[in-house]
Backbone as numpy.savetxt, mean C-alpha at the origin, in Angstrom:
# Nx Ny Nz CAx CAy CAz Cx Cy Cz
18.19 -2.26 -6.85 17.75 -1.18 -6.47 17.72 0.56 -6.56
17.96 1.39 -7.79 18.80 2.89 -8.40 18.43 3.95 -7.37
16.84 3.60 -7.54 16.42 4.30 -7.05 15.66 4.59 -5.21
16.01 5.53 -5.07 15.15 5.44 -3.98 14.23 6.12 -3.53
13.53 6.15 -2.01 12.48 6.93 -2.00 13.09 8.92 -2.11
12.23 9.00 -3.07 11.38 9.94 -3.21 10.50 9.05 -5.00
11.71 7.95 -5.14 11.16 7.70 -6.55 10.44 6.50 -5.97
9.34 6.18 -7.35 7.58 4.48 -6.93 8.86 3.99 -7.45
10.12 3.63 -7.80 10.62 2.34 -8.06 10.05 1.59 -7.05
10.39 1.30 -5.78 10.39 0.33 -5.00 9.13 0.77 -4.31
8.61 0.65 -4.14 6.94 0.56 -4.38 6.30 -1.47 -4.80
6.46 -0.84 -6.40 6.26 -2.29 -7.19 6.85 -2.66 -7.04
8.85 -3.29 -6.80 9.39 -3.97 -6.79 9.50 -4.52 -5.34
8.91 -4.16 -4.94 8.25 -4.14 -3.03 7.22 -5.43 -2.90
6.12 -5.06 -3.74 5.15 -6.22 -4.31 5.62 -7.67 -5.08
6.46 -6.65 -5.89 6.30 -7.94 -6.88 7.69 -9.40 -5.71
8.06 -8.76 -5.14 8.72 -9.22 -3.52 8.29 -10.32 -3.28
7.30 -9.41 -2.89 5.96 -10.03 -1.88 4.76 -10.99 -2.13
5.04 -10.56 -3.95 3.71 -12.02 -4.64 2.50 -10.49 -5.03
2.19 -9.39 -4.45 1.38 -9.08 -4.44 1.37 -7.76 -5.60
0.00 -7.30 -6.50 -0.04 -6.32 -6.32 -0.14 -4.78 -6.11
0.86 -4.17 -7.06 0.63 -2.77 -6.17 0.05 -2.62 -5.88
-1.76 -2.26 -6.77 -2.94 -1.57 -5.60 -3.67 -2.16 -4.40
-2.38 -3.62 -4.33 -3.43 -3.90 -3.57 -2.54 -3.74 -2.36
-1.41 -2.86 -2.30 -0.53 -2.23 -0.85 -0.70 -0.74 -0.70
-0.37 -1.06 0.53 -0.40 0.86 1.94 0.97 1.04 1.69
0.77 2.63 1.42 2.27 3.26 1.67 0.95 4.54 2.59
2.10 4.17 3.67 2.06 5.18 4.92 3.02 6.58 4.71
2.61 7.38 4.80 3.54 8.78 4.04 3.24 9.60 5.37
4.37 10.85 5.51 3.86 12.00 6.25 4.73 12.56 4.86
5.35 12.51 4.72 5.67 13.71 3.02 5.13 13.57 1.80
4.89 15.17 1.68 4.73 15.06 -0.07 5.08 14.00 -1.05
6.65 14.67 -1.38 6.77 13.66 -1.80 6.30 11.52 -2.27
6.50 11.80 -0.74 6.50 9.96 -0.20 4.85 9.97 -0.51
4.10 10.15 -0.79 2.47 10.41 -1.42 2.21 10.22 -2.48
2.92 11.52 -3.48 3.29 11.57 -4.71 3.86 10.04 -4.89
4.77 9.72 -4.14 5.47 8.56 -5.21 5.05 7.05 -4.69
4.29 6.95 -4.46 2.73 5.70 -3.66 2.04 5.71 -4.27
1.74 7.36 -5.16 0.74 7.52 -6.18 1.15 7.25 -8.02
1.95 7.19 -7.82 2.99 7.55 -9.14 3.14 5.98 -8.94
3.09 5.80 -8.10 2.99 3.57 -8.21 2.24 2.78 -7.97
1.47 3.75 -8.08 -0.73 2.27 -8.52 -0.78 2.15 -6.63
-0.16 2.72 -5.63 -0.45 2.29 -4.69 -1.45 3.18 -3.65
-2.15 2.61 -2.63 -2.86 2.73 -2.28 -2.25 3.82 -0.68
-2.78 4.48 -0.01 -1.19 6.17 0.21 -2.62 6.39 1.40
-1.88 6.77 2.45 -2.71 7.26 3.39 -1.01 7.64 4.00
-1.31 9.25 4.96 -1.00 10.28 4.83 -0.99 10.91 6.49
-0.28 9.85 6.96 -0.09 10.16 8.89 0.76 11.16 9.49
0.83 11.73 10.51 1.16 12.42 11.53 1.24 13.98 10.74
0.75 14.47 9.72 0.72 15.87 9.77 -0.53 16.75 10.33
-1.39 17.91 10.15 -2.15 18.08 10.33 -3.05 18.78 9.46
-2.16 18.41 8.24 -2.88 18.31 6.34 -3.18 17.25 6.30
-4.24 16.89 5.64 -3.82 15.90 4.44 -2.67 16.30 3.27
-2.06 15.57 3.02 -1.42 15.68 1.49 -1.42 15.92 0.51
-1.61 16.42 -0.34 -2.85 16.18 -1.53 -3.01 14.88 -2.78
-3.17 14.29 -2.72 -3.83 13.14 -3.37 -3.76 12.54 -2.84
-3.24 12.15 -1.77 -3.67 11.05 -0.32 -5.12 10.49 -0.25
-5.02 9.47 0.06 -6.32 8.67 -0.32 -6.92 8.99 1.73
-6.52 8.47 2.25 -6.26 9.01 3.67 -5.76 9.79 4.34
-6.44 10.79 5.59 -5.34 11.48 5.95 -5.97 10.95 8.13
-4.14 10.75 8.03 -4.54 10.38 9.91 -4.04 11.57 10.29
-3.75 12.38 11.45 -3.37 12.91 12.65 -1.94 12.55 13.23
-2.28 11.28 13.74 -0.97 10.50 14.34 -1.53 9.13 13.89
0.26 7.86 13.76 0.25 7.09 13.40 -1.38 5.83 14.19
-1.00 6.47 15.30 -0.92 5.80 16.66 -3.18 5.65 16.40
-2.92 6.81 15.68 -4.80 7.06 15.27 -5.32 6.00 14.53
-4.52 5.98 13.22 -4.37 5.03 12.22 -3.96 3.22 12.28
-3.21 2.60 13.38 -3.26 1.58 13.01 -4.24 0.76 13.27
-5.30 1.08 13.65 -6.72 0.34 13.41 -6.93 -0.16 12.09
-6.66 0.95 11.77 -7.40 1.20 10.30 -6.24 0.41 8.85
-5.06 0.17 9.55 -4.10 0.53 9.34 -4.16 -1.84 9.37
-3.74 -1.83 9.97 -4.26 -3.43 9.76 -5.75 -4.20 9.88
-6.62 -3.38 9.73 -7.95 -3.17 8.64 -7.02 -4.20 7.49
-6.63 -3.07 7.07 -6.64 -3.21 5.45 -5.67 -4.33 4.69
-4.58 -4.42 6.76 -3.71 -5.57 6.06 -4.06 -6.97 6.36
-5.48 -6.64 6.69 -6.18 -8.35 7.51 -6.92 -8.72 5.48
-7.43 -7.63 5.14 -8.31 -8.05 4.74 -6.92 -7.74 3.16
-6.31 -7.11 2.58 -5.87 -7.75 1.68 -4.82 -8.79 1.57
-4.37 -9.65 2.92 -4.54 -11.21 3.40 -5.18 -12.01 2.95
-6.20 -11.47 3.67 -7.28 -12.41 2.83 -7.89 -12.47 0.83
-7.37 -11.31 0.59 -7.62 -10.79 -0.90 -6.30 -11.96 -1.04
-5.97 -11.76 -1.19 -4.04 -12.93 -1.61 -4.50 -14.89 -1.40
-5.15 -14.75 -0.08 -5.26 -16.30 0.05 -6.15 -16.32 -0.87
-7.49 -16.13 -0.91 -8.47 -16.30 -1.74 -8.25 -16.46 -3.56
-7.74 -15.71 -3.92 -7.12 -15.78 -5.15 -6.17 -16.60 -5.11
-4.66 -17.30 -4.21 -4.22 -18.34 -4.97 -5.14 -19.75 -3.78
-6.16 -19.06 -2.97 -6.98 -20.69 -3.96 -8.15 -20.88 -4.96
-8.62 -19.16 -5.61 -9.26 -19.54 -7.19 -8.03 -20.20 -7.86
-6.94 -19.64 -8.19 -5.91 -20.65 -8.25 -5.19 -21.29 -8.43
-5.31 -22.45 -6.95 -5.08 -23.46 -6.74 -6.97 -24.28 -7.94
-7.68 -24.15 -7.06 -8.82 -24.96 -7.97 -8.71 -24.17 -9.20
-8.32 -23.37 -10.07 -7.92 -23.15 -11.46 -7.63 -23.81 -12.49
-6.66 -24.51 -11.03 -5.33 -25.04 -11.58 -5.54 -27.03 -11.79
-6.60 -26.67 -10.75 -7.10 -29.09 -9.89 -8.40 -29.52 -11.15
-8.92 -28.29 -11.81 -9.41 -28.60 -13.04 -9.01 -28.87 -13.90
């Protein structure tokens, strides 16, 4: 990886390594350049630890602690979707 933050390049690469689609990934950012990078990568972007939402962020939380329950819910939903997709893929392969 030759590009780091705030380039969008690490997001799709990380998703690829995890076997995920960037559209199913969540970027949590506290700075406008990071929000822009996450959006450019095609991820869901939530802003945290700022008084005002960064332009383009899908959601905003003034604190990371306030965002934590929603982050965990997002992660559970993404894990269930990946699991269901894997099961669907296995079922299709067995047919």
